PDB file of C-alpha atoms in Angstrom:
ATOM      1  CA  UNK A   1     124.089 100.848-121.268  1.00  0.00           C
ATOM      2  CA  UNK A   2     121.719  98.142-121.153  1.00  0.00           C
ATOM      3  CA  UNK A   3     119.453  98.224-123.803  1.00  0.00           C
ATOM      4  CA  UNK A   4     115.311  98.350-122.424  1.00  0.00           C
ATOM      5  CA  UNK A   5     113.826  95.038-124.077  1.00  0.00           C
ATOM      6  CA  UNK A   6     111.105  95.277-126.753  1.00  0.00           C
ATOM      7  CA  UNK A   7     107.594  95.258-124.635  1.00  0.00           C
ATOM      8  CA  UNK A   8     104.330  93.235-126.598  1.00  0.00           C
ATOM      9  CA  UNK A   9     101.566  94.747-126.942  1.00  0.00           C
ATOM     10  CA  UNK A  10      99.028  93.869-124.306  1.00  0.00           C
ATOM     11  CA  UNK A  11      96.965  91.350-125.707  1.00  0.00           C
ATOM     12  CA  UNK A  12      93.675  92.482-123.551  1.00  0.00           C
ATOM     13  CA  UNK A  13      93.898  95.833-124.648  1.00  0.00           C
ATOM     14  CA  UNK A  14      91.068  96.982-126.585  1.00  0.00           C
ATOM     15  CA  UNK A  15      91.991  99.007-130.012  1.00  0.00           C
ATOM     16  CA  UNK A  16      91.455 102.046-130.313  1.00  0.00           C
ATOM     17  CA  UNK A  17      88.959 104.213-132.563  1.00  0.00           C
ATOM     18  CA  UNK A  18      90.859 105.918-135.206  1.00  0.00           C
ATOM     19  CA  UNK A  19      91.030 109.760-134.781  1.00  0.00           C
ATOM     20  CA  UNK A  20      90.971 111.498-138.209  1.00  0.00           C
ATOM     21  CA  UNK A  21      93.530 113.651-139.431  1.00  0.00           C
ATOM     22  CA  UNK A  22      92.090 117.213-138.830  1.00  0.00           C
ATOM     23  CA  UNK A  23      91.726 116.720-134.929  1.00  0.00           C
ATOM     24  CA  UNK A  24      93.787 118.866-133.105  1.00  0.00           C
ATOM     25  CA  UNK A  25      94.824 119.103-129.428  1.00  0.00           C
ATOM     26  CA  UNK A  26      94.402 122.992-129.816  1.00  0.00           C
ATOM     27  CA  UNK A  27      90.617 122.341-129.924  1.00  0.00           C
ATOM     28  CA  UNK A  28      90.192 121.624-126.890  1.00  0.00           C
ATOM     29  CA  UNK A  29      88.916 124.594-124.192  1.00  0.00           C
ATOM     30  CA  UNK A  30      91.792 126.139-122.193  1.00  0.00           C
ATOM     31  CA  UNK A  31      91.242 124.095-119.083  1.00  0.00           C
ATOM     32  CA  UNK A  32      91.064 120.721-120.508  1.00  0.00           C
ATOM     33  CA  UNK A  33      94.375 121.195-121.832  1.00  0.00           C
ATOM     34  CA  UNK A  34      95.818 122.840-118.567  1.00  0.00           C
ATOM     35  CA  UNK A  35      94.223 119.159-117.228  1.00  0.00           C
ATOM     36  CA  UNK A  36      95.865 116.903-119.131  1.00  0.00           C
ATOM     37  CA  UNK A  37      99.390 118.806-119.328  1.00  0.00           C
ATOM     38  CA  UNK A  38      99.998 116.712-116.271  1.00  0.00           C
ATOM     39  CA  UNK A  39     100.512 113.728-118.682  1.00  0.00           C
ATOM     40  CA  UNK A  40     103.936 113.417-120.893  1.00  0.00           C
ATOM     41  CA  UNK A  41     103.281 115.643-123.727  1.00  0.00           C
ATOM     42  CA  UNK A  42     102.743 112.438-126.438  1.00  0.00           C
ATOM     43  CA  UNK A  43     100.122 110.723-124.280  1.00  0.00           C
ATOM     44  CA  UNK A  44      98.488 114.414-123.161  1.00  0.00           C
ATOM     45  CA  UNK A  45      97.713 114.990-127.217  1.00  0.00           C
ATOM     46  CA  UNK A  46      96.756 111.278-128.028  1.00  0.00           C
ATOM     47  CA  UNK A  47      94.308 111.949-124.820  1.00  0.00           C
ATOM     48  CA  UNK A  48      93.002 115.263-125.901  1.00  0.00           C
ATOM     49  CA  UNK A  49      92.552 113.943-128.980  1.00  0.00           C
ATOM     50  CA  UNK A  50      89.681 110.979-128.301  1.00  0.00           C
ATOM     51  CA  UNK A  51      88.819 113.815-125.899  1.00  0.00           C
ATOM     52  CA  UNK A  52      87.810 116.153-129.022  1.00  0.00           C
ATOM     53  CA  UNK A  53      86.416 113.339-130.779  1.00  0.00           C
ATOM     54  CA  UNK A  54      83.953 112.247-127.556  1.00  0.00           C
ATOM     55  CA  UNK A  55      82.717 115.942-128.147  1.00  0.00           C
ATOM     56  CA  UNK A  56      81.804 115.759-131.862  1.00  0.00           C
ATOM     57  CA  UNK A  57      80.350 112.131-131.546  1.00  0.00           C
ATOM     58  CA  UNK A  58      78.007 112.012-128.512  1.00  0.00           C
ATOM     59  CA  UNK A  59      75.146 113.112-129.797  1.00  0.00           C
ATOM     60  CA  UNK A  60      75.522 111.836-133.118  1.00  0.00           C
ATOM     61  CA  UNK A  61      77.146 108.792-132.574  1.00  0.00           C
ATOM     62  CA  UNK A  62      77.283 107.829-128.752  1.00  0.00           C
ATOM     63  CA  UNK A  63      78.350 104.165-128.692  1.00  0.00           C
ATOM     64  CA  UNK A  64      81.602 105.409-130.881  1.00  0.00           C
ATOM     65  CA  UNK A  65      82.073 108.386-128.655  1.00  0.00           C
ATOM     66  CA  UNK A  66      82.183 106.012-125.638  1.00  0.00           C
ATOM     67  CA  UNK A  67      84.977 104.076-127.366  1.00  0.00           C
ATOM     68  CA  UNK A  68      87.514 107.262-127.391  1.00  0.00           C
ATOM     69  CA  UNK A  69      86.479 108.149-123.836  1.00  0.00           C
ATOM     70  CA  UNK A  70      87.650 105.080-122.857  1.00  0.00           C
ATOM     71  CA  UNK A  71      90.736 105.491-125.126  1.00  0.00           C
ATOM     72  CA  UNK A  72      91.515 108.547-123.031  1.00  0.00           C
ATOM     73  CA  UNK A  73      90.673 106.790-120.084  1.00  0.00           C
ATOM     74  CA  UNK A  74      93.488 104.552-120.915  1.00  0.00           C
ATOM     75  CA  UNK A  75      96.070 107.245-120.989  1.00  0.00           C
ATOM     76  CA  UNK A  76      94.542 109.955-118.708  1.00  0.00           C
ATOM     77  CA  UNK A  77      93.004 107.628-115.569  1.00  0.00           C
ATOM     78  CA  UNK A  78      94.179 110.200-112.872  1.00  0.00           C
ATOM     79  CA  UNK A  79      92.664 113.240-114.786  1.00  0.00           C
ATOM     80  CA  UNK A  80      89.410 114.244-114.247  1.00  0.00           C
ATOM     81  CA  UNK A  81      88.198 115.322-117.304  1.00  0.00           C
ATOM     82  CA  UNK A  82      88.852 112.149-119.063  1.00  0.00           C
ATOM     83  CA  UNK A  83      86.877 110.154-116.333  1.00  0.00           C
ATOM     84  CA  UNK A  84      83.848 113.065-117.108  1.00  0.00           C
ATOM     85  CA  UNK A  85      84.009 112.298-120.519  1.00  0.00           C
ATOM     86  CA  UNK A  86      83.831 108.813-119.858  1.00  0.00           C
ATOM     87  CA  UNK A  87      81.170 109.349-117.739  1.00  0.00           C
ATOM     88  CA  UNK A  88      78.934 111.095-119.743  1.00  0.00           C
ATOM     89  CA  UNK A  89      80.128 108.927-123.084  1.00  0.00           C
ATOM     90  CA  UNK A  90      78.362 105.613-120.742  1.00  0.00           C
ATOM     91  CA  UNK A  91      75.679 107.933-119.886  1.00  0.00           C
ATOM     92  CA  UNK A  92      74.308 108.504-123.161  1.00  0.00           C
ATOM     93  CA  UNK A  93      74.860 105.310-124.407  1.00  0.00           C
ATOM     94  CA  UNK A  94      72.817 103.419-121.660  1.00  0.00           C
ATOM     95  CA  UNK A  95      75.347 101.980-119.607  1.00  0.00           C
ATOM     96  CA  UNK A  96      74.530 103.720-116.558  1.00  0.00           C
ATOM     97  CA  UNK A  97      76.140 101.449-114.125  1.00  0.00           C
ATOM     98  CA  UNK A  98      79.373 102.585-115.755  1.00  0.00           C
ATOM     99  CA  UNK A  99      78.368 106.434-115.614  1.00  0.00           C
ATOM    100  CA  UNK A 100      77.255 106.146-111.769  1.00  0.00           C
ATOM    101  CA  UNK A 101      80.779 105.053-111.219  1.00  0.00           C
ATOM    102  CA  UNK A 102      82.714 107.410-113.563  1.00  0.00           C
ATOM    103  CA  UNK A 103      81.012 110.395-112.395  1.00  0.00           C
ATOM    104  CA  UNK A 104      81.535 109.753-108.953  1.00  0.00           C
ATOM    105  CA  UNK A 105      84.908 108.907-109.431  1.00  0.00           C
ATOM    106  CA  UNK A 106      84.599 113.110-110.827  1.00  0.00           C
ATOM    107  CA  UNK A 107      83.450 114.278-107.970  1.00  0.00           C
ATOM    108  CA  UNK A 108      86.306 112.394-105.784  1.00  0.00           C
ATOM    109  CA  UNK A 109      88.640 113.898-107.687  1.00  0.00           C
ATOM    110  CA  UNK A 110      87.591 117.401-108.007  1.00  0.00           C
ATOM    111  CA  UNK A 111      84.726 118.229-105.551  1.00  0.00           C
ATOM    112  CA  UNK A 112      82.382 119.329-107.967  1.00  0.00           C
ATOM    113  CA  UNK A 113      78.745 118.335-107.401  1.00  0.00           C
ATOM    114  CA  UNK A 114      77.781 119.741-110.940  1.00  0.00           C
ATOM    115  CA  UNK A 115      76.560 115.821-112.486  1.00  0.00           C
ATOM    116  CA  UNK A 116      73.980 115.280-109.467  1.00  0.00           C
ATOM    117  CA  UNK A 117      71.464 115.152-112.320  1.00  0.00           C
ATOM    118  CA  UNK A 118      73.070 113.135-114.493  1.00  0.00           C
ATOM    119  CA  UNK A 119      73.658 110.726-111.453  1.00  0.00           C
ATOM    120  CA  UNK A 120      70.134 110.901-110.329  1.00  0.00           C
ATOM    121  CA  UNK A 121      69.304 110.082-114.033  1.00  0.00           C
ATOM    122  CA  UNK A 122      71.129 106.970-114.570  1.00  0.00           C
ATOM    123  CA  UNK A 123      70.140 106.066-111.203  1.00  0.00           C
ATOM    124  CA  UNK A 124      66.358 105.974-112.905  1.00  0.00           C
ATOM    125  CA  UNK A 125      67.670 104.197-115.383  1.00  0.00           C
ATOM    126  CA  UNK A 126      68.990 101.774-113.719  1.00  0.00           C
ATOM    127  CA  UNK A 127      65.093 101.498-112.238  1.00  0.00           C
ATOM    128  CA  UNK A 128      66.352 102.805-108.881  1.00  0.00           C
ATOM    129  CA  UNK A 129      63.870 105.884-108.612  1.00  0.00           C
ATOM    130  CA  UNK A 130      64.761 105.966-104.736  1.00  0.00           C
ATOM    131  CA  UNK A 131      68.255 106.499-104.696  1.00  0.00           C
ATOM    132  CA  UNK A 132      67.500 108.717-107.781  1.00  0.00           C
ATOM    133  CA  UNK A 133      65.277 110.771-104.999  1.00  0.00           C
ATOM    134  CA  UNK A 134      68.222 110.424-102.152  1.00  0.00           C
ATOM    135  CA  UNK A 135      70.818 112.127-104.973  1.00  0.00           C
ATOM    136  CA  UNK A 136      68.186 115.279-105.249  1.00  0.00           C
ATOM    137  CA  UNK A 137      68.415 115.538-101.569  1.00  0.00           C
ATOM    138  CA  UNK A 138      72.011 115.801-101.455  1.00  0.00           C
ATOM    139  CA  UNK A 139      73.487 118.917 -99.800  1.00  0.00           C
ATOM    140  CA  UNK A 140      75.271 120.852-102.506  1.00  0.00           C
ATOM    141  CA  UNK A 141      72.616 120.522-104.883  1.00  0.00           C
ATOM    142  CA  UNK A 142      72.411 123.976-103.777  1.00  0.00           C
ATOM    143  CA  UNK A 143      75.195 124.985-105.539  1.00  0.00           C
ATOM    144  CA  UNK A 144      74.448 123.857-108.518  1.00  0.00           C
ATOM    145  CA  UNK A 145      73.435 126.641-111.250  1.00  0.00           C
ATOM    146  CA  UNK A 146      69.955 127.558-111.766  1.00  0.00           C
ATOM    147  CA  UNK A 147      69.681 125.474-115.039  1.00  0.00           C
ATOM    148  CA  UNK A 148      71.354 122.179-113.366  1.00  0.00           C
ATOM    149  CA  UNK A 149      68.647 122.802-110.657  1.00  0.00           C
ATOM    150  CA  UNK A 150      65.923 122.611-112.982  1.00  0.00           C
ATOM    151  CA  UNK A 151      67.606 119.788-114.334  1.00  0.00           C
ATOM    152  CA  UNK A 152      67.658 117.995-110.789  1.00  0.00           C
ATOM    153  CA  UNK A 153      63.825 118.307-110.260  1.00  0.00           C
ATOM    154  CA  UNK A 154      63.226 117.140-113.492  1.00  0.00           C
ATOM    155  CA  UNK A 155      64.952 114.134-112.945  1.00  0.00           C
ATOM    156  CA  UNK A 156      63.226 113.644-109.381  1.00  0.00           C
ATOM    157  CA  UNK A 157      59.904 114.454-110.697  1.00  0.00           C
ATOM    158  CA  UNK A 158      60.160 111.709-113.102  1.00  0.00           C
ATOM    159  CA  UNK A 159      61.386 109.570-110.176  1.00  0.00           C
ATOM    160  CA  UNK A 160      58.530 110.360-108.372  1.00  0.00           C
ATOM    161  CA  UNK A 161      56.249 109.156-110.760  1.00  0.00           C
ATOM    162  CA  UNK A 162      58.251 105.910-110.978  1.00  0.00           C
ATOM    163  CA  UNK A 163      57.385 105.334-107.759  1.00  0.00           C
ATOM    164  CA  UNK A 164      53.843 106.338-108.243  1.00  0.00           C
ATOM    165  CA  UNK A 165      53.340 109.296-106.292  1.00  0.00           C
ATOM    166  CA  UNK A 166      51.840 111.762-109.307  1.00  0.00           C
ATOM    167  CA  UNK A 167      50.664 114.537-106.559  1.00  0.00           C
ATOM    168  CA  UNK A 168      55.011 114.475-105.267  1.00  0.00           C
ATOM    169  CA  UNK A 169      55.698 114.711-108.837  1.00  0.00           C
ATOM    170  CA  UNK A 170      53.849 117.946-109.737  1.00  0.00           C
ATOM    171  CA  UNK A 171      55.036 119.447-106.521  1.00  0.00           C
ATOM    172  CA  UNK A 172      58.652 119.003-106.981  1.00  0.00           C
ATOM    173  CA  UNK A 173      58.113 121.527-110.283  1.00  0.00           C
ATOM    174  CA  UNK A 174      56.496 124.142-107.956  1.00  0.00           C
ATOM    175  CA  UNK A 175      59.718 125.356-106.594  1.00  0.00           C
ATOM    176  CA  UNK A 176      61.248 129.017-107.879  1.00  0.00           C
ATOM    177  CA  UNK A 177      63.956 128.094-109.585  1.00  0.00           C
ATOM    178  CA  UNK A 178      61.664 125.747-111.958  1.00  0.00           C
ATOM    179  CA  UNK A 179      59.171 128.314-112.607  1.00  0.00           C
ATOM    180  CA  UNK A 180      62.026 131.028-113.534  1.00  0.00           C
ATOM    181  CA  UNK A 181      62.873 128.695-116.194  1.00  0.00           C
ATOM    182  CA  UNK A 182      63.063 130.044-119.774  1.00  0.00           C
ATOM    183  CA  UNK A 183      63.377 129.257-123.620  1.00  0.00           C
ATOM    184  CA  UNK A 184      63.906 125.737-124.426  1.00  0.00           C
ATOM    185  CA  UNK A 185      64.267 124.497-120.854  1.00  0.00           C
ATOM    186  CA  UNK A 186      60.707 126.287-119.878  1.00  0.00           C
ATOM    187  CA  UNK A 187      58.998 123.971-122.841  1.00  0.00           C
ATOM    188  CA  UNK A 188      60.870 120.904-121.329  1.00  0.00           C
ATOM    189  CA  UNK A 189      59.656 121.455-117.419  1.00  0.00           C
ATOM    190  CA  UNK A 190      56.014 121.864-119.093  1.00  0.00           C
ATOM    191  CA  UNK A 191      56.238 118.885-120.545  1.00  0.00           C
ATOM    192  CA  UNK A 192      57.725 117.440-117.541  1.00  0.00           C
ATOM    193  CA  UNK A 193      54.630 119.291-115.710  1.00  0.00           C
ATOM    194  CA  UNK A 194      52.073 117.657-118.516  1.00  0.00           C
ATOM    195  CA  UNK A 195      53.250 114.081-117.688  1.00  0.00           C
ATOM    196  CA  UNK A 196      52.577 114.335-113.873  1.00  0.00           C
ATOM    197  CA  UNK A 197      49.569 116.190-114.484  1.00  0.00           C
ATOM    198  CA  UNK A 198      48.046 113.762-116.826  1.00  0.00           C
ATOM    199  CA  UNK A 199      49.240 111.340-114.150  1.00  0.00           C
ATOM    200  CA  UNK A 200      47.075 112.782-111.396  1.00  0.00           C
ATOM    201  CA  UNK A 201      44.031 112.473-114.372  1.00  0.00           C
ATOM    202  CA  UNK A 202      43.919 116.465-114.733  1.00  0.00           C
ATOM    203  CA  UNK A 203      44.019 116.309-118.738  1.00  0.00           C
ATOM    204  CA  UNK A 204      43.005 120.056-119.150  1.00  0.00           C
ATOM    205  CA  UNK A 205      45.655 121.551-116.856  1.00  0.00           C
ATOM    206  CA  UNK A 206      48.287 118.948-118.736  1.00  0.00           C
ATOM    207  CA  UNK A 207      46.998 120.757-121.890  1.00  0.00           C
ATOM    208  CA  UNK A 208      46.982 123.957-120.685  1.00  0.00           C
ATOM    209  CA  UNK A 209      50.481 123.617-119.738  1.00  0.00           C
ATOM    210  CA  UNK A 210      51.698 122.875-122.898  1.00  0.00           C
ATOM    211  CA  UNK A 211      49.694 125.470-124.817  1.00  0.00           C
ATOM    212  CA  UNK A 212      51.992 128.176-123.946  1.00  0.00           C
ATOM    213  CA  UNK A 213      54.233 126.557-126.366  1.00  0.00           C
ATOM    214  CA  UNK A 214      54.939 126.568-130.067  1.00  0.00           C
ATOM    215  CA  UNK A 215      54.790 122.913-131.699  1.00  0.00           C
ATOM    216  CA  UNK A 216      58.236 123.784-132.892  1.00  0.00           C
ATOM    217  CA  UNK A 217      59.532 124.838-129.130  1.00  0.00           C
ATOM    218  CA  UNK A 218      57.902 121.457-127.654  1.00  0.00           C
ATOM    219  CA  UNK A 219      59.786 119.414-130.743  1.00  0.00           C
ATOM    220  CA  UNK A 220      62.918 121.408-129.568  1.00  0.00           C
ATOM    221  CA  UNK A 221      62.452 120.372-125.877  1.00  0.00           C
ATOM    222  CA  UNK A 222      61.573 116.600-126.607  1.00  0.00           C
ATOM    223  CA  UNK A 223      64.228 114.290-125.324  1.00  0.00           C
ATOM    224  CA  UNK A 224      65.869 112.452-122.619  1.00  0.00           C
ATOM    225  CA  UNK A 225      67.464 115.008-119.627  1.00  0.00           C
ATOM    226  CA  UNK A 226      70.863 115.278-120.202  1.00  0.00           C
ATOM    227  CA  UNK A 227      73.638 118.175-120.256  1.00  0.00           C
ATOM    228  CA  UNK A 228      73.767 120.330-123.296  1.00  0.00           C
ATOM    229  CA  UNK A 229      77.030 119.329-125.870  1.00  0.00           C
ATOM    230  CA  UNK A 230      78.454 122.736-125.193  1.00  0.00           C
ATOM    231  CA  UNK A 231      78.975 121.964-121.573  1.00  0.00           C
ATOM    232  CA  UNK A 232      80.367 118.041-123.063  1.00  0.00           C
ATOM    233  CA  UNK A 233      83.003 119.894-125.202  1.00  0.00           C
ATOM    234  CA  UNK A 234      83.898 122.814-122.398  1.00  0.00           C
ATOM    235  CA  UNK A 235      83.738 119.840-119.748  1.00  0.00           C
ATOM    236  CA  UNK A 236      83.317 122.761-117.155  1.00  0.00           C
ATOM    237  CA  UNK A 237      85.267 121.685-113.986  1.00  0.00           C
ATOM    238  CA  UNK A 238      86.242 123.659-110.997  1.00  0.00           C
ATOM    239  CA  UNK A 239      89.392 125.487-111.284  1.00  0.00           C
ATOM    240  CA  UNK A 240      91.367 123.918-108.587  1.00  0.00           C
ATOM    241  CA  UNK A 241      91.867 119.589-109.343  1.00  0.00           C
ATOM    242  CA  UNK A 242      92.544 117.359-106.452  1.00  0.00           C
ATOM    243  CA  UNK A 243      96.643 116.276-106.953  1.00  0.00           C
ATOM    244  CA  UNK A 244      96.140 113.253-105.081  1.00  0.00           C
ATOM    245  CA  UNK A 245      92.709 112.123-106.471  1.00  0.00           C
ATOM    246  CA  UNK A 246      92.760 108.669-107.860  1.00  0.00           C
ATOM    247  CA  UNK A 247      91.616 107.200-110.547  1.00  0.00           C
ATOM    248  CA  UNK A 248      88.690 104.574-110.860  1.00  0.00           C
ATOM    249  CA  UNK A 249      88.988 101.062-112.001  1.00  0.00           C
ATOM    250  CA  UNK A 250      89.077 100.109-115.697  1.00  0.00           C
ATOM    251  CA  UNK A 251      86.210  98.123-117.242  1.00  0.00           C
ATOM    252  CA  UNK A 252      82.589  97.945-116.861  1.00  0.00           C
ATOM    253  CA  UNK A 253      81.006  96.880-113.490  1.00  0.00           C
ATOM    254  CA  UNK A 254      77.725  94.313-113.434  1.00  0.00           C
ATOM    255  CA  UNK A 255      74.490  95.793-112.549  1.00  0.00           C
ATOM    256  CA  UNK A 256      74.466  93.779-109.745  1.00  0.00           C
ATOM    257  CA  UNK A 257      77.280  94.961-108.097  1.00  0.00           C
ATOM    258  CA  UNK A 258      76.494  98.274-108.574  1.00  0.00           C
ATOM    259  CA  UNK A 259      72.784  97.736-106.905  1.00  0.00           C
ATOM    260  CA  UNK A 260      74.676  97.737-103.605  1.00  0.00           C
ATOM    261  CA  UNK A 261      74.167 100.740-101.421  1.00  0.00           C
ATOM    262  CA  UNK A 262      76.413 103.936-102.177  1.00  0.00           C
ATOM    263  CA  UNK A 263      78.760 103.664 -99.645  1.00  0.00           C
ATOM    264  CA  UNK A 264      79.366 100.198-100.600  1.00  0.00           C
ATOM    265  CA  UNK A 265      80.276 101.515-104.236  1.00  0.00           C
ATOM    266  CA  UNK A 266      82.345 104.417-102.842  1.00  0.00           C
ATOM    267  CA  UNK A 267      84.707 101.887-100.879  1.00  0.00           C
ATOM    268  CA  UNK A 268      85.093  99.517-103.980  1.00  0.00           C
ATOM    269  CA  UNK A 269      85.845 102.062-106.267  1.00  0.00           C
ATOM    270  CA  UNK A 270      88.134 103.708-103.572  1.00  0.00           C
ATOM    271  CA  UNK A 271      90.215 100.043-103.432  1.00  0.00           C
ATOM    272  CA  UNK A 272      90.054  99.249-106.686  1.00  0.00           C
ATOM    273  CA  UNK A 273      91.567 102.659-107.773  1.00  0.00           C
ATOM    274  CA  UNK A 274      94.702 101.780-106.119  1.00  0.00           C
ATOM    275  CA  UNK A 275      95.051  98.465-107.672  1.00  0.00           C
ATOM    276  CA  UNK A 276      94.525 100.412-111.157  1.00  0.00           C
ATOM    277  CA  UNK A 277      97.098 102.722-110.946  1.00  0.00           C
ATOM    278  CA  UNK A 278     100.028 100.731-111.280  1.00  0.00           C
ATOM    279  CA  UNK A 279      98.043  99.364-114.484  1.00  0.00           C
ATOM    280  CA  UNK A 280      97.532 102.788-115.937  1.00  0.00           C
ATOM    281  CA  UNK A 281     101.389 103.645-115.438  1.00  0.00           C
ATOM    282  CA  UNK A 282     101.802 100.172-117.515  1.00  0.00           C
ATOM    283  CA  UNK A 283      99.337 101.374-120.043  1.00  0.00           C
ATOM    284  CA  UNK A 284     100.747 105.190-120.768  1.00  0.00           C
ATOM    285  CA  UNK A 285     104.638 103.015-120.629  1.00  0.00           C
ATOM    286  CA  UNK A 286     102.873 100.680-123.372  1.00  0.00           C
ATOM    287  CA  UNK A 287     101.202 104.109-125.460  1.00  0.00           C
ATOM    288  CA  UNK A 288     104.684 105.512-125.918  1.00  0.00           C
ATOM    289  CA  UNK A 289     106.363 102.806-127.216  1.00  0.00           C
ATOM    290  CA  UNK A 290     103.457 102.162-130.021  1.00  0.00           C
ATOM    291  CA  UNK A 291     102.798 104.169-132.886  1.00  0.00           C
ATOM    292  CA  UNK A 292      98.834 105.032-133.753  1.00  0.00           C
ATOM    293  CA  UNK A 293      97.092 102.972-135.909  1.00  0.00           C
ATOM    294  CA  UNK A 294      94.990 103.785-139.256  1.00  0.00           C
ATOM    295  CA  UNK A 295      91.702 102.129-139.209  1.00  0.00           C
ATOM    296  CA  UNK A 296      90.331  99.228-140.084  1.00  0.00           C
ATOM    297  CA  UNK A 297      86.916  98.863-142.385  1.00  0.00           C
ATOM    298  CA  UNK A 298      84.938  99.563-139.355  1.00  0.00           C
ATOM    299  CA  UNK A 299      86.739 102.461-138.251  1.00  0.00           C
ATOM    300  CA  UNK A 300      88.924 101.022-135.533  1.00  0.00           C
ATOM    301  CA  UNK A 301      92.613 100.717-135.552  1.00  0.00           C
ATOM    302  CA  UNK A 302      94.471  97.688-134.598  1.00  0.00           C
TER     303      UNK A 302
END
């Protein structure tokens, strides 16, 4: 039989971040693992793993939780729960070029509008209030669940202002589903109501607003909108995954290219995916033939 010759180590892979010893594949919420028992069984627990770890780090830590999202990237490019991590991983670190094109690379693969705020968010951050506006108007945001919805107008309210149209703002936080809002989520829309208020110069009803609220429930609500780290570590999909989705190209794309016009991303990503597949097989070929790593002084292994 002839004998398969020894394979180098790709010299333009990045290391990985070390995964300590009391991660365990088990941790991971029933579905995930259902997920990523499409991979061999080594490469589906070296996955799950960074997977776990993305879910203690990212709100602690996010720039080291977006290095094992892309670890399990690297082994896991066809599943979508390791291109959601990844996603939200670039998200929260402020690469939101990268999360645009993760997350829709999600919703190719599994249908699920659920991250139309998250998209509409990095779209704002990437000071593109407009398109932010054109994600809130996309069709299935009606199925999103009553607290993604409130999410959504958030997001579009602050876009609003952005654009400097205060009196839009305020009126995109008139809806139903906004005002039925309760506990911590009810402080945040006030203070997203406060904002436009004060933007439209009506101080007192800005106030008045946020006087229905403790001190403690407005420091609770203070922050950026983003998905709560329960959802991160469930990473709630739909049930049924697309078998012939594709996975998205590896590596961060310029802001400039993603400026283009959505269905000018869609196609690239859509090309590019093909061309990265045969690299991924390469990469889970390379995975199996190399043991983990310890780490390094800065918590990497090489």
């Amino acid at each position: 039989m002839r004998e398969r010759p020894e394979r180098a180590p790709r010299a333009d892979r990045p290391a990985d971040p070390f995964v300590p010893d009391d991660v365990e594949f088990s941790q991971l919420d029933r579905e995930v693992r259902g997920r990523l028992r499409t991979l061999s069984k080594e490469q589906a627990e070296r996955a799950g793993k960074h997977l776990v770890m993305v879910a203690r780090l990212i709100d602690t830590d996010p720039e080291l939780a977006y290095l094992h999202a892309q670890a399990a990237v690297r082994r896991a490019g066809r599943v979508d729960v390791a291109h959601e991590a990844a996603g939200l991983a670039a998200y929260r670190s402020g690469r939101y070029a990268e999360a645009l094109r993760e997350l829709r690379t999600v919703r190719r693969l599994n249908g699920s509008p659920e991250h139309l705020p998250v998209i509409a968010d990095a779209e704002r951050g990437l000071g593109r209030p407009e398109r932010a506006i054109v994600v809130g108007n996309d069709p299935e945001a009606a199925l999103l669940s009553a607290e993604s919805q409130v999410e959504l107008a958030m997001v579009i309210s602050g876009a609003r202002l952005d654009l400097g149209e205060p009196e839009a703002a305020v009126a995109v936080l008139d809806g139903a589903v906004v005002h039925d809002a309760r506990g911590v989520l009810a402080a945040r829309v006030a203070q997203a109501r406060a904002t436009a208020l004060a933007a439209l110069g009506r101080v007192e009803d800005a106030e008045l607003e946020l006087s229905r609220f403790t001190q403690d429930e407005l420091d609770a609500a203070a922050g950026d909108v983003e998905e709560e780290a329960d959802e991160i570590v469930v990473f709630d999909l739909l049930d049924e995954p697309d078998e012939d989705g594709e996975d998205s190209e590896d590596g961060e794309r310029s802001d400039e290219s993603a400026s283009d016009d959505e269905d000018e991303l869609d196609d690239e990503d859509e090309s590019d995916e093909e061309d990265e597949l045969d690299d991924g097989d390469e990469s889970d070929e390379d995975d199996e033939l190399e043991p983990d790593g310890r780490p390094d002084e800065e918590g990497v292994t090489r």
